[in-house]
mmCIF file of C-alpha atoms in Angstrom:
data_model
loop_
_atom_site.group_PDB
_atom_site.id
_atom_site.type_symbol
_atom_site.label_atom_id
_atom_site.label_comp_id
_atom_site.label_asym_id
_atom_site.label_seq_id
_atom_site.Cartn_x
_atom_site.Cartn_y
_atom_site.Cartn_z
ATOM 1 C CA MET D 1 -23.662 -50.153 -54.135
ATOM 2 C CA GLY D 2 -22.404 -51.733 -51.368
ATOM 3 C CA VAL D 3 -23.772 -52.558 -47.681
ATOM 4 C CA ASN D 4 -21.661 -52.675 -44.256
ATOM 5 C CA TYR D 5 -22.544 -55.950 -42.351
ATOM 6 C CA GLY D 6 -22.302 -56.106 -38.812
ATOM 7 C CA MET D 7 -23.480 -59.331 -37.217
ATOM 8 C CA LYS D 8 -24.448 -58.096 -33.819
ATOM 9 C CA GLY D 9 -27.936 -58.407 -33.125
ATOM 10 C CA ASP D 10 -30.994 -60.672 -32.717
ATOM 11 C CA ASN D 11 -33.054 -62.759 -35.639
ATOM 12 C CA LEU D 12 -30.554 -61.991 -38.259
ATOM 13 C CA PRO D 13 -30.923 -63.735 -41.766
ATOM 14 C CA THR D 14 -28.869 -66.959 -42.378
ATOM 15 C CA LEU D 15 -25.427 -66.177 -43.814
ATOM 16 C CA PRO D 16 -26.854 -67.690 -47.582
ATOM 17 C CA GLU D 17 -30.192 -65.628 -47.109
ATOM 18 C CA VAL D 18 -27.714 -62.195 -46.507
ATOM 19 C CA ILE D 19 -25.542 -63.367 -49.841
ATOM 20 C CA SER D 20 -28.943 -64.051 -52.042
ATOM 21 C CA LEU D 21 -30.525 -60.651 -50.793
ATOM 22 C CA CYS D 22 -27.313 -58.992 -51.492
ATOM 23 C CA LYS D 23 -27.208 -60.614 -55.575
ATOM 24 C CA SER D 24 -31.012 -59.854 -55.577
ATOM 25 C CA ARG D 25 -30.594 -56.100 -54.862
ATOM 26 C CA ASN D 26 -27.295 -56.247 -57.098
ATOM 27 C CA ILE D 27 -25.440 -55.218 -54.230
ATOM 28 C CA THR D 28 -22.045 -55.968 -55.450
ATOM 29 C CA LYS D 29 -19.766 -54.647 -52.103
ATOM 30 C CA LEU D 30 -20.154 -55.958 -48.317
ATOM 31 C CA ARG D 31 -17.839 -54.685 -45.893
ATOM 32 C CA LEU D 32 -17.174 -56.928 -42.662
ATOM 33 C CA PHE D 33 -16.345 -55.284 -39.320
ATOM 34 C CA ASP D 34 -14.082 -58.351 -38.581
ATOM 35 C CA PRO D 35 -12.918 -61.613 -39.735
ATOM 36 C CA ASN D 36 -15.828 -63.753 -39.554
ATOM 37 C CA ALA D 37 -14.692 -67.202 -41.136
ATOM 38 C CA ALA D 38 -18.708 -68.510 -41.411
ATOM 39 C CA ALA D 39 -19.084 -65.272 -43.432
ATOM 40 C CA LEU D 40 -15.896 -65.619 -45.549
ATOM 41 C CA ALA D 41 -17.124 -68.820 -46.347
ATOM 42 C CA ALA D 42 -20.512 -67.858 -47.633
ATOM 43 C CA LEU D 43 -19.044 -65.292 -49.756
ATOM 44 C CA GLN D 44 -16.734 -67.428 -51.555
ATOM 45 C CA ASN D 45 -17.691 -67.156 -54.994
ATOM 46 C CA SER D 46 -20.477 -64.662 -54.892
ATOM 47 C CA GLY D 47 -18.933 -62.219 -56.794
ATOM 48 C CA ILE D 48 -18.903 -59.656 -54.174
ATOM 49 C CA ASP D 49 -16.247 -57.459 -53.129
ATOM 50 C CA VAL D 50 -15.180 -57.391 -50.198
ATOM 51 C CA ILE D 51 -13.784 -54.933 -47.229
ATOM 52 C CA LEU D 52 -12.403 -57.023 -44.452
ATOM 53 C CA GLY D 53 -12.269 -55.366 -41.097
ATOM 54 C CA SER D 54 -9.801 -56.109 -38.435
ATOM 55 C CA TYR D 55 -10.416 -55.965 -34.479
ATOM 56 C CA ASN D 56 -9.611 -52.735 -32.632
ATOM 57 C CA GLU D 57 -7.486 -54.637 -29.819
ATOM 58 C CA ASP D 58 -5.342 -56.012 -33.100
ATOM 59 C CA LEU D 59 -3.870 -52.915 -33.966
ATOM 60 C CA PRO D 60 -1.329 -52.639 -31.291
ATOM 61 C CA ASN D 61 0.056 -56.055 -32.134
ATOM 62 C CA PHE D 62 0.158 -55.533 -35.774
ATOM 63 C CA ALA D 63 2.140 -52.166 -35.106
ATOM 64 C CA ALA D 64 4.754 -53.630 -33.069
ATOM 65 C CA ASP D 65 4.894 -56.626 -34.378
ATOM 66 C CA PRO D 66 5.068 -57.771 -38.029
ATOM 67 C CA SER D 67 4.504 -61.177 -37.379
ATOM 68 C CA SER D 68 1.381 -60.930 -35.933
ATOM 69 C CA ALA D 69 -0.009 -58.917 -38.783
ATOM 70 C CA ALA D 70 1.425 -61.925 -40.865
ATOM 71 C CA ALA D 71 -0.281 -64.498 -38.713
ATOM 72 C CA TRP D 72 -3.697 -62.407 -39.206
ATOM 73 C CA VAL D 73 -3.508 -62.522 -42.672
ATOM 74 C CA ASP D 74 -2.852 -65.835 -42.792
ATOM 75 C CA ALA D 75 -5.841 -67.100 -40.782
ATOM 76 C CA ASN D 76 -8.282 -64.712 -41.751
ATOM 77 C CA VAL D 77 -7.033 -63.678 -45.422
ATOM 78 C CA VAL D 78 -5.136 -65.965 -47.261
ATOM 79 C CA PRO D 79 -7.581 -69.492 -46.621
ATOM 80 C CA TYR D 80 -10.127 -67.589 -48.610
ATOM 81 C CA ALA D 81 -8.202 -65.254 -51.203
ATOM 82 C CA ALA D 82 -8.726 -67.824 -54.269
ATOM 83 C CA ALA D 83 -12.414 -67.683 -54.189
ATOM 84 C CA VAL D 84 -13.315 -64.343 -52.106
ATOM 85 C CA ASN D 85 -13.350 -60.853 -53.846
ATOM 86 C CA PHE D 86 -10.893 -58.871 -51.304
ATOM 87 C CA SER D 87 -10.607 -55.358 -52.259
ATOM 88 C CA TYR D 88 -9.626 -53.432 -48.978
ATOM 89 C CA ILE D 89 -8.395 -54.657 -46.023
ATOM 90 C CA ASP D 90 -9.745 -51.820 -43.000
ATOM 91 C CA ILE D 91 -7.680 -51.426 -40.545
ATOM 92 C CA GLY D 92 -9.423 -50.686 -37.404
ATOM 93 C CA ASN D 93 -13.356 -49.068 -36.942
ATOM 94 C CA GLU D 94 -13.888 -45.733 -35.706
ATOM 95 C CA VAL D 95 -10.239 -45.344 -34.164
ATOM 96 C CA ILE D 96 -9.574 -41.792 -35.682
ATOM 97 C CA PRO D 97 -9.336 -39.832 -33.659
ATOM 98 C CA GLY D 98 -8.672 -41.766 -30.401
ATOM 99 C CA GLU D 99 -6.191 -43.614 -28.476
ATOM 100 C CA LEU D 100 -5.434 -46.032 -30.936
ATOM 101 C CA ALA D 101 -5.338 -43.946 -33.917
ATOM 102 C CA SER D 102 -1.590 -43.495 -33.284
ATOM 103 C CA PHE D 103 -1.078 -47.751 -34.352
ATOM 104 C CA VAL D 104 -3.248 -47.033 -37.394
ATOM 105 C CA LEU D 105 -0.344 -46.431 -39.976
ATOM 106 C CA PRO D 106 2.172 -48.879 -38.789
ATOM 107 C CA ALA D 107 -0.393 -51.415 -38.407
ATOM 108 C CA MET D 108 -1.208 -51.000 -42.239
ATOM 109 C CA ARG D 109 2.170 -51.259 -42.932
ATOM 110 C CA SER D 110 2.045 -54.823 -41.505
ATOM 111 C CA ILE D 111 -0.812 -55.735 -43.065
ATOM 112 C CA ASP D 112 0.338 -54.765 -46.188
ATOM 113 C CA ALA D 113 3.518 -56.333 -46.118
ATOM 114 C CA ALA D 114 1.978 -59.540 -44.847
ATOM 115 C CA LEU D 115 -0.239 -59.231 -47.961
ATOM 116 C CA ARG D 116 2.674 -58.890 -50.534
ATOM 117 C CA ALA D 117 4.570 -61.677 -48.293
ATOM 118 C CA ALA D 118 1.861 -63.972 -49.126
ATOM 119 C CA GLY D 119 1.754 -63.305 -52.361
ATOM 120 C CA ILE D 120 -1.693 -62.172 -52.490
ATOM 121 C CA SER D 121 -1.538 -57.563 -52.492
ATOM 122 C CA GLY D 122 -1.961 -57.467 -56.470
ATOM 123 C CA ASN D 123 -5.733 -55.539 -55.840
ATOM 124 C CA LEU D 124 -5.903 -56.067 -52.260
ATOM 125 C CA HIS D 125 -5.256 -53.139 -50.217
ATOM 126 C CA CYS D 126 -5.040 -51.572 -46.793
ATOM 127 C CA CYS D 127 -7.207 -48.808 -46.084
ATOM 128 C CA ALA D 128 -8.440 -46.837 -42.806
ATOM 129 C CA GLY D 129 -11.797 -46.053 -43.087
ATOM 130 C CA ASP D 130 -11.421 -43.650 -40.380
ATOM 131 C CA ILE D 131 -9.037 -40.990 -42.090
ATOM 132 C CA LEU D 132 -11.514 -39.059 -44.510
ATOM 133 C CA PRO D 133 -13.617 -37.902 -41.717
ATOM 134 C CA ALA D 134 -10.831 -37.276 -39.597
ATOM 135 C CA VAL D 135 -8.945 -35.376 -42.510
ATOM 136 C CA ALA D 136 -12.438 -33.591 -43.618
ATOM 137 C CA ARG D 137 -12.489 -32.494 -39.875
ATOM 138 C CA CYS D 138 -9.160 -30.644 -39.979
ATOM 139 C CA LEU D 139 -9.749 -28.941 -43.029
ATOM 140 C CA TYR D 140 -13.388 -27.535 -42.458
#
């Protein structure tokens, strides 16, 4: 079982409390909507699989400039890769359909290349969580 972990709100539990709650409820997967350093630090050695989201506004830069994607990976994935169980990098949030949709695939390619260049692409993949609902709308 997994959860989406949004951090925009009031009176949220502390990060260690969230990790403890997940473990106590046998939650083994967690999606972070954006790269939050404190959350990533708290998830180290937790055994929880992490889907790490990127900011929507970063998609055009990732798509146009692979060095932007590499800098993002170097800042948000590499420092935690040895101790956080990353399973996916989620490219954008609710951008398909929309004005940023055309940037998703090129951004995924840039992030994937950056992960490979950093030597951490093994079981870590890029995804776009918005694609499946968009495909379903096209099919039905």
